[in-house]
Backbone as CSV, one residue per row, in Angstrom:
resi,resn,N_x,N_y,N_z,CA_x,CA_y,CA_z,C_x,C_y,C_z
1,LEU,-3.727,14.650,-7.827,-3.243,13.429,-7.173,-1.780,13.179,-7.527
2,SER,-1.444,13.379,-8.790,-0.074,13.164,-9.221,0.886,14.085,-8.471
3,ASP,0.479,15.342,-8.270,1.317,16.284,-7.524,1.475,15.837,-6.072
4,PHE,0.367,15.404,-5.461,0.399,14.936,-4.074,1.367,13.769,-3.928
5,ILE,1.228,12.773,-4.804,2.095,11.599,-4.746,3.546,11.989,-5.007
6,GLY,3.751,12.927,-5.918,5.107,13.387,-6.182,5.778,13.931,-4.937
7,HIS,5.039,14.709,-4.145,5.594,15.254,-2.903,5.826,14.154,-1.866
8,VAL,4.921,13.176,-1.802,5.111,12.054,-0.876,6.404,11.321,-1.204
9,ILE,6.594,10.991,-2.475,7.770,10.229,-2.884,9.052,11.038,-2.715
10,SER,8.975,12.350,-2.908,10.165,13.180,-2.739,10.461,13.474,-1.270
11,GLY,9.507,13.146,-0.391,9.725,13.329,1.042,9.360,14.688,1.573
12,ASP,8.535,15.425,0.845,8.132,16.778,1.262,6.721,16.725,1.846
13,ALA,6.625,16.475,3.146,5.331,16.309,3.794,4.516,17.596,3.783
14,ALA,5.164,18.723,3.971,4.440,19.993,4.017,3.775,20.290,2.677
15,ALA,4.498,20.087,1.580,3.922,20.313,0.251,2.818,19.312,-0.027
16,ALA,3.006,18.065,0.429,1.971,17.048,0.229,0.692,17.433,0.949
17,ARG,0.802,17.919,2.191,-0.378,18.322,2.961,-1.126,19.455,2.268
18,GLU,-0.382,20.371,1.699,-1.010,21.504,1.029,-1.840,21.036,-0.165
19,VAL,-1.280,20.133,-0.949,-2.016,19.606,-2.100,-3.163,18.717,-1.633
20,ARG,-2.931,17.982,-0.558,-3.977,17.084,-0.034,-5.259,17.852,0.264
21,GLY,-5.125,19.083,0.717,-6.296,19.884,1.034,-7.192,20.167,-0.153
22,THR,-6.667,20.025,-1.356,-7.461,20.268,-2.565,-8.131,18.998,-3.082
23,LEU,-7.750,17.828,-2.542,-8.290,16.552,-3.031,-9.524,16.157,-2.222
24,THR,-10.532,16.996,-2.266,-11.702,16.802,-1.412,-12.586,15.641,-1.862
25,ASN,-12.472,15.215,-3.097,-13.318,14.125,-3.599,-12.544,12.849,-3.856
26,PHE,-11.347,12.737,-3.278,-10.530,11.550,-3.477,-10.074,11.042,-2.115
27,PRO,-10.741,10.016,-1.567,-10.367,9.507,-0.245,-8.942,8.955,-0.245
28,LEU,-8.187,9.319,0.768,-6.820,8.836,0.950,-6.679,8.405,2.405
29,TYR,-6.662,7.093,2.622,-6.630,6.558,3.983,-5.383,5.726,4.222
30,ILE,-5.126,5.484,5.491,-4.017,4.639,5.902,-4.487,3.762,7.054
31,THR,-3.945,2.555,7.141,-4.315,1.622,8.204,-3.166,0.675,8.473
32,GLN,-3.142,0.113,9.661,-2.172,-0.930,9.995,-2.852,-2.291,10.105
33,ASP,-4.046,-2.366,9.584,-4.816,-3.611,9.630,-5.326,-3.928,8.225
34,LEU,-4.831,-4.990,7.640,-5.185,-5.311,6.260,-6.648,-5.701,6.121
35,GLU,-7.216,-6.359,7.111,-8.629,-6.708,7.040,-9.498,-5.455,7.048
36,GLN,-9.063,-4.457,7.775,-9.770,-3.180,7.792,-9.765,-2.565,6.390
37,ALA,-8.629,-2.651,5.725,-8.522,-2.124,4.362,-9.430,-2.890,3.411
38,ARG,-9.444,-4.216,3.529,-10.317,-5.026,2.666,-11.782,-4.680,2.892
39,HIS,-12.148,-4.503,4.139,-13.528,-4.143,4.490,-13.919,-2.836,3.814
40,TRP,-13.015,-1.849,3.886,-13.305,-0.551,3.285,-13.451,-0.661,1.773
41,LEU,-12.545,-1.382,1.120,-12.625,-1.531,-0.328,-13.953,-2.165,-0.745
42,ARG,-14.351,-3.199,-0.049,-15.623,-3.866,-0.398,-16.811,-2.941,-0.170
43,SER,-16.713,-2.078,0.828,-17.826,-1.161,1.108,-17.948,-0.081,0.041
44,LYS,-16.870,0.208,-0.660,-16.877,1.272,-1.663,-17.282,0.785,-3.046
45,ARG,-17.089,-0.491,-3.326,-17.314,-1.017,-4.678,-18.794,-0.986,-5.041
46,ARG,-19.103,-0.464,-6.218,-20.468,-0.402,-6.728,-20.490,-0.925,-8.169
47,GLY,-21.493,-1.700,-8.495,-21.678,-2.167,-9.871,-20.440,-2.852,-10.415
48,GLY,-19.957,-2.349,-11.540,-18.806,-2.951,-12.184,-17.472,-2.383,-11.751
49,GLU,-17.440,-1.611,-10.670,-16.179,-1.049,-10.201,-15.230,-2.139,-9.715
50,ARG,-13.928,-1.877,-9.841,-12.912,-2.861,-9.476,-12.084,-2.362,-8.290
51,THR,-11.748,-3.301,-7.413,-10.849,-3.048,-6.301,-9.658,-3.992,-6.427
52,GLY,-8.596,-3.730,-5.686,-7.466,-4.634,-5.737,-6.356,-4.255,-4.778
53,LEU,-5.547,-5.271,-4.440,-4.359,-5.074,-3.621,-3.157,-4.858,-4.532
54,LEU,-2.294,-3.931,-4.148,-1.077,-3.644,-4.891,0.118,-3.714,-3.949
55,ALA,1.276,-4.081,-4.487,2.489,-4.127,-3.672,3.708,-4.057,-4.576
56,SER,4.787,-3.534,-4.032,6.052,-3.499,-4.756,6.535,-4.925,-5.028
57,SER,7.227,-5.105,-6.149,7.716,-6.438,-6.516,8.771,-6.961,-5.546
58,ASN,9.355,-6.092,-4.714,10.317,-6.546,-3.718,9.787,-6.395,-2.292
59,ALA,8.465,-6.367,-2.160,7.843,-6.268,-0.833,7.803,-7.652,-0.192
60,ALA,8.978,-8.194,0.066,9.105,-9.601,0.463,8.570,-9.897,1.851
61,ARG,8.551,-8.890,2.747,8.145,-9.181,4.118,6.691,-8.838,4.396
62,LEU,5.907,-8.766,3.317,4.451,-8.746,3.480,3.898,-10.169,3.541
63,LYS,4.749,-11.120,3.286,4.324,-12.525,3.250,3.613,-12.972,4.535
64,PRO,4.058,-12.555,5.732,3.333,-12.954,6.943,1.888,-12.467,6.983
65,HIS,1.554,-11.478,6.155,0.188,-10.949,6.088,-0.601,-11.562,4.936
66,GLY,-0.034,-12.580,4.292,-0.727,-13.244,3.197,-0.556,-12.562,1.858
67,VAL,0.321,-11.564,1.785,0.594,-10.874,0.524,1.945,-11.370,0.027
68,PHE,1.922,-12.259,-0.941,3.129,-12.927,-1.419,3.392,-12.480,-2.850
69,VAL,4.274,-11.491,-3.004,4.487,-10.888,-4.322,5.192,-11.821,-5.299
70,LYS,5.792,-12.885,-4.805,6.459,-13.833,-5.706,5.454,-14.743,-6.405
71,ALA,4.225,-14.761,-5.928,3.162,-15.540,-6.588,2.562,-14.672,-7.681
72,LYS,2.849,-14.998,-8.917,2.417,-14.167,-10.036,0.912,-14.275,-10.262
73,ILE,0.312,-13.133,-10.567,-1.120,-13.118,-10.880,-1.337,-13.548,-12.329
74,GLU,-2.575,-13.914,-12.649,-2.988,-14.112,-14.039,-3.662,-12.817,-14.461
75,PRO,-2.965,-11.937,-15.181,-3.482,-10.595,-15.434,-4.901,-10.542,-15.992
76,ALA,-5.226,-11.373,-16.976,-6.567,-11.324,-17.569,-7.626,-11.651,-16.528
77,LYS,-7.367,-12.661,-15.709,-8.325,-13.044,-14.664,-8.361,-11.974,-13.571
78,TRP,-7.203,-11.451,-13.206,-7.121,-10.487,-12.109,-7.899,-9.217,-12.446
79,PHE,-7.791,-8.753,-13.676,-8.447,-7.507,-14.077,-9.897,-7.681,-14.525
80,LEU,-10.269,-8.876,-14.985,-11.569,-9.027,-15.640,-12.522,-10.020,-14.996
81,ALA,-12.018,-10.973,-14.230,-12.890,-12.006,-13.667,-13.854,-11.401,-12.644
82,PRO,-15.045,-11.999,-12.488,-16.018,-11.494,-11.502,-15.495,-11.644,-10.077
83,ASN,-16.128,-10.901,-9.160,-15.579,-10.860,-7.807,-15.750,-12.147,-7.014
84,ASP,-16.506,-13.118,-7.543,-16.597,-14.407,-6.846,-15.524,-15.385,-7.326
85,ASP,-14.652,-14.935,-8.218,-13.526,-15.733,-8.696,-12.312,-15.361,-7.852
86,VAL,-11.695,-16.340,-7.172,-10.601,-16.040,-6.250,-9.374,-15.489,-6.974
87,ARG,-9.327,-15.605,-8.299,-8.208,-15.049,-9.068,-8.426,-13.579,-9.413
88,SER,-9.612,-13.076,-9.127,-9.972,-11.706,-9.455,-9.331,-10.711,-8.487
89,SER,-9.071,-9.508,-8.984,-8.582,-8.447,-8.095,-9.574,-8.190,-6.974
90,ASP,-10.868,-8.330,-7.273,-11.908,-8.062,-6.283,-11.914,-9.065,-5.131
91,ALA,-11.274,-10.209,-5.313,-11.182,-11.180,-4.223,-10.255,-10.673,-3.120
92,LEU,-9.395,-9.709,-3.466,-8.477,-9.086,-2.514,-7.566,-10.113,-1.838
93,GLU,-7.110,-11.064,-2.662,-6.173,-12.069,-2.181,-4.796,-11.909,-2.806
94,ASP,-4.734,-11.812,-4.132,-3.462,-11.691,-4.842,-3.164,-10.226,-5.135
95,ALA,-1.922,-9.826,-4.879,-1.518,-8.439,-5.116,-0.820,-8.296,-6.461
96,ALA,-1.153,-7.245,-7.184,-0.462,-6.906,-8.425,0.732,-6.017,-8.090
97,THR,1.831,-6.208,-8.818,3.015,-5.380,-8.620,3.059,-4.264,-9.666
98,GLU,4.093,-3.451,-9.582,4.243,-2.360,-10.552,4.363,-2.872,-11.983
99,PHE,4.853,-4.096,-12.147,4.948,-4.671,-13.493,3.564,-4.991,-14.053
100,ASP,2.675,-5.467,-13.190,1.338,-5.882,-13.617,0.418,-4.689,-13.882
101,ILE,0.580,-3.625,-13.089,-0.407,-2.540,-13.071,0.031,-1.319,-13.876
102,GLN,1.261,-1.323,-14.387,1.766,-0.177,-15.147,0.821,0.156,-16.303
103,GLY,0.370,1.412,-16.360,-0.502,1.859,-17.437,-1.956,1.479,-17.276
104,LEU,-2.298,0.803,-16.183,-3.675,0.365,-15.946,-4.171,0.948,-14.631
105,GLU,-5.481,0.904,-14.423,-6.065,1.470,-13.213,-7.182,0.590,-12.680
106,LEU,-7.472,0.772,-11.392,-8.644,0.200,-10.742,-9.418,1.365,-10.125
107,ASP,-10.644,1.108,-9.711,-11.418,2.180,-9.082,-10.927,2.469,-7.671
108,TRP,-10.735,1.410,-6.887,-10.341,1.564,-5.485,-9.167,0.626,-5.222
109,THR,-8.102,1.143,-4.619,-6.906,0.329,-4.427,-6.438,0.339,-2.976
110,CYS,-5.721,-0.716,-2.638,-5.000,-0.784,-1.368,-3.541,-1.061,-1.698
111,LEU,-2.675,-0.105,-1.409,-1.243,-0.325,-1.568,-0.681,-0.871,-0.265
112,CYS,-0.091,-2.048,-0.336,0.534,-2.680,0.821,2.007,-2.257,0.832
113,TRP,2.385,-1.472,1.814,3.699,-0.815,1.843,4.666,-1.617,2.705
114,ASP,5.789,-2.003,2.121,6.760,-2.791,2.870,7.991,-1.958,3.223
115,ALA,8.937,-2.599,3.907,10.122,-1.904,4.413,11.180,-1.676,3.347
116,ASN,10.902,-2.007,2.097,11.893,-1.744,1.050,11.940,-0.269,0.647
117,TYR,10.976,0.515,1.100,11.027,1.960,0.909,10.630,2.567,2.248
118,ARG,11.632,2.950,3.004,11.423,3.334,4.405,12.035,4.693,4.716
119,ARG,11.630,5.240,5.855,12.149,6.534,6.290,13.405,6.335,7.133
120,GLU,14.455,7.067,6.798,15.672,7.130,7.606,15.932,8.602,7.875
121,GLY,15.638,9.027,9.091,15.719,10.447,9.398,14.654,11.192,8.615
122,ASP,15.058,12.162,7.810,14.087,12.933,7.029,14.124,12.565,5.548
123,GLN,14.623,11.366,5.240,14.727,10.942,3.854,14.195,9.523,3.665
124,TRP,13.840,9.221,2.414,13.490,7.852,2.053,14.767,7.055,1.794
125,GLN,14.727,5.786,2.145,15.829,4.889,1.834,15.267,3.672,1.110
126,ALA,15.924,3.285,0.031,15.505,2.107,-0.739,16.332,0.903,-0.313
127,LEU,15.648,-0.220,-0.132,16.315,-1.461,0.224,15.774,-2.589,-0.641
128,GLN,16.496,-3.703,-0.638,16.011,-4.907,-1.289,16.227,-6.081,-0.343
129,PHE,15.337,-7.055,-0.432,15.433,-8.208,0.461,16.167,-9.322,-0.266
130,LYS,17.283,-9.746,0.329,18.081,-10.826,-0.245,18.372,-11.857,0.828
131,GLY,18.058,-13.100,0.518,18.312,-14.162,1.487,17.458,-14.032,2.719
132,THR,18.057,-13.543,3.794,17.339,-13.444,5.071,17.309,-12.029,5.632
133,ARG,17.749,-11.042,4.845,17.794,-9.697,5.420,17.645,-8.618,4.347
134,TRP,17.336,-7.424,4.829,17.271,-6.260,3.964,18.673,-5.728,3.718
135,GLN,18.911,-5.292,2.488,20.195,-4.687,2.132,19.939,-3.339,1.462
136,ALA,20.754,-2.355,1.796,20.604,-1.028,1.215,20.876,-1.066,-0.284
137,VAL,20.096,-0.307,-1.034,20.320,-0.149,-2.471,21.203,1.077,-2.651
138,ASN,22.429,0.850,-3.115,23.392,1.940,-3.198,23.484,2.580,-4.577
139,HIS,23.070,1.851,-5.596,23.153,2.378,-6.948,22.029,3.386,-7.175
140,GLU,22.379,4.581,-7.616,21.396,5.653,-7.763,20.246,5.257,-8.677
141,ARG,20.566,4.582,-9.764,19.519,4.200,-10.714,18.545,3.210,-10.100
142,ARG,19.041,2.296,-9.298,18.175,1.306,-8.657,17.352,1.940,-7.549
143,ARG,17.923,2.928,-6.851,17.138,3.655,-5.844,15.977,4.389,-6.505
144,ALA,16.253,4.992,-7.643,15.204,5.705,-8.374,14.126,4.738,-8.836
145,TYR,14.521,3.517,-9.178,13.524,2.532,-9.612,12.552,2.207,-8.477
146,VAL,13.081,2.009,-7.267,12.208,1.690,-6.129,11.236,2.840,-5.876
147,ALA,11.745,4.061,-5.912,10.881,5.231,-5.712,9.807,5.295,-6.784
148,ASN,10.176,5.067,-8.017,9.209,5.149,-9.116,8.200,4.015,-9.075
149,ALA,8.619,2.850,-8.557,7.670,1.746,-8.396,6.554,2.154,-7.435
150,TYR,6.911,2.800,-6.321,5.893,3.259,-5.377,5.071,4.401,-5.974
151,ARG,5.690,5.230,-6.791,4.943,6.301,-7.447,3.848,5.711,-8.348
152,VAL,4.210,4.689,-9.118,3.232,4.021,-9.985,2.110,3.416,-9.166
153,LEU,2.467,2.693,-8.119,1.469,1.993,-7.313,0.513,2.953,-6.608
154,LEU,1.009,4.122,-6.254,0.181,5.108,-5.559,-0.766,5.872,-6.485
155,THR,-0.598,5.703,-7.780,-1.429,6.462,-8.723,-2.315,5.564,-9.573
156,ARG,-2.630,4.371,-9.086,-3.438,3.434,-9.876,-4.914,3.485,-9.538
157,GLY,-5.318,4.225,-8.535,-6.723,4.295,-8.145,-7.436,5.456,-8.818
158,ARG,-8.605,5.202,-9.382,-9.395,6.267,-10.025,-10.208,7.067,-9.014
159,GLN,-10.692,6.387,-7.968,-11.650,7.042,-7.070,-11.183,7.169,-5.636
160,GLY,-10.226,6.356,-5.220,-9.758,6.429,-3.849,-8.769,5.330,-3.530
161,MET,-8.095,5.484,-2.398,-7.019,4.560,-2.052,-6.858,4.470,-0.541
162,VAL,-6.450,3.284,-0.103,-6.010,3.096,1.270,-4.620,2.473,1.218
163,VAL,-3.745,2.910,2.112,-2.401,2.347,2.220,-2.344,1.499,3.479
164,PHE,-1.895,0.259,3.333,-1.701,-0.633,4.469,-0.215,-0.662,4.815
165,VAL,0.097,-0.243,6.040,1.457,-0.315,6.562,1.423,-1.269,7.750
166,PRO,2.123,-2.403,7.679,2.070,-3.359,8.791,2.575,-2.757,10.101
167,GLU,2.198,-3.397,11.193,2.698,-2.968,12.498,4.115,-3.454,12.738
168,GLY,4.498,-4.552,12.083,5.802,-5.143,12.327,5.757,-6.094,13.510
169,SER,6.902,-6.695,13.812,6.972,-7.669,14.895,8.335,-7.603,15.560
170,ASN,8.340,-7.510,16.886,9.596,-7.514,17.624,10.281,-8.870,17.580
171,ALA,9.539,-9.907,17.199,10.104,-11.253,17.119,10.756,-11.534,15.773
172,ASP,10.708,-10.575,14.858,11.223,-10.773,13.502,12.092,-9.572,13.132
173,ALA,13.406,-9.795,13.019,14.337,-8.703,12.739,14.129,-8.092,11.368
174,THR,13.426,-8.781,10.474,13.160,-8.229,9.140,11.902,-7.378,9.118
175,ARG,11.174,-7.331,10.249,9.919,-6.575,10.300,9.837,-5.778,11.601
176,THR,10.869,-5.077,11.937,10.881,-4.354,13.206,9.830,-3.238,13.217
177,PRO,9.055,-3.129,14.281,7.980,-2.135,14.336,8.443,-0.703,14.107
178,VAL,9.644,-0.346,14.567,10.103,1.035,14.440,10.215,1.461,12.980
179,VAL,10.560,0.515,12.094,10.676,0.833,10.669,9.315,1.165,10.085
180,TYR,8.340,0.309,10.363,7.008,0.522,9.807,6.317,1.721,10.435
181,GLN,6.579,1.956,11.722,5.947,3.093,12.376,6.435,4.406,11.782
182,ALA,7.715,4.462,11.378,8.245,5.679,10.760,7.575,5.934,9.415
183,ILE,7.327,4.876,8.653,6.620,5.017,7.376,5.206,5.517,7.625
184,TYR,4.527,4.863,8.567,3.143,5.210,8.881,3.027,6.675,9.329
185,ALA,3.935,7.087,10.226,3.889,8.459,10.751,4.127,9.477,9.645
186,PHE,5.049,9.190,8.739,5.319,10.137,7.658,4.120,10.263,6.730
187,LEU,3.505,9.138,6.365,2.361,9.190,5.458,1.188,9.928,6.098
188,LYS,0.984,9.732,7.381,-0.064,10.488,8.072,0.250,11.983,8.050
189,ASN,1.511,12.310,8.216,1.923,13.708,8.189,1.718,14.320,6.804
190,CYS,1.755,13.476,5.772,1.520,13.953,4.403,0.046,14.242,4.142
191,GLY,-0.840,13.668,4.976,-2.261,13.936,4.790,-3.147,12.725,4.630
192,PHE,-2.577,11.522,4.693,-3.418,10.328,4.684,-4.182,10.262,6.005
193,ASP,-5.470,9.997,5.927,-6.314,9.924,7.119,-6.354,8.502,7.663
194,ASP,-6.425,8.372,8.977,-6.497,7.060,9.608,-7.861,6.442,9.318
195,LEU,-7.864,5.282,8.698,-9.122,4.642,8.307,-9.992,4.322,9.514
196,GLY,-9.369,3.992,10.633,-10.131,3.656,11.826,-10.908,4.819,12.402
197,ASP,-10.590,6.049,11.971,-11.266,7.226,12.523,-12.601,7.528,11.845
198,ILE,-12.861,6.924,10.659,-14.039,7.358,9.914,-15.317,6.656,10.330
199,ASN,-15.175,5.452,10.867,-16.384,4.697,11.187,-16.011,3.552,12.103
200,SER,-16.800,3.324,13.139,-16.502,2.235,14.068,-16.542,0.878,13.389
201,ASP,-17.225,0.788,12.240,-17.279,-0.479,11.520,-15.910,-0.918,11.029
202,PHE,-14.955,0.016,10.937,-13.645,-0.314,10.417,-12.613,-0.502,11.516
203,GLU,-13.061,-0.590,12.777,-12.107,-0.825,13.855,-11.401,-2.149,13.611
204,PRO,-10.071,-2.176,13.693,-9.337,-3.374,13.345,-9.526,-4.541,14.297
205,ARG,-9.787,-4.265,15.560,-9.951,-5.356,16.523,-11.316,-5.223,17.193
206,LEU,-12.207,-6.089,16.834,-13.569,-6.016,17.363,-13.618,-6.612,18.754
207,ARG,-14.291,-5.916,19.651,-14.441,-6.442,21.005,-15.548,-7.496,21.018
208,PRO,-15.394,-8.536,21.859,-16.443,-9.545,21.943,-17.746,-8.955,22.481
209,VAL,-18.860,-9.441,21.963,-20.165,-8.984,22.420,-20.456,-9.605,23.786
210,ALA,-20.862,-8.772,24.735,-21.175,-9.267,26.080,-22.403,-10.153,26.052
211,SER,-22.372,-11.214,26.804,-23.524,-12.125,26.849,-24.553,-11.616,27.835
């Protein structure tokens, strides 16, 4: 898994796909529907296993999806409280950042991927959200930090992971669909499977039942 994630972060889709073929017992999914991801996590949890949402500390434009990284978690409650406690990771409401999850693991994770680490051509670009817009991170050390934050977040699951990449919105210049679609397409090319393909129960938009 570490090798696979290393290739994803370095931008080598072909090498990632090759390693992905060896990870036969570690589910790696992707979705553009957060409720679909939550549904999958709950379906996988057994006994005392833990699930949780993860996000970069600068994933500022996940807020429209209810993922507000500026709202700090209570680590003891998030990692240990029962799943009927809304402060628990299992409630799938509050997301832990790389600061919260460093050195720790959950059984099943959902990484919520924002536009602060995006594809520009055939490379990753690191950005930070300041005020009302995204700004490029030009300092090499800070770019490496953003990459390493995603590396940490992608390696926190013991048994499996789903990545949520928003669809974006044409009405919001900070969440343009083309940015998120490029991220989604690259991750699929690396070997993440579309969650909607595994079971009709995970279809993101349910059709109304005919009367």
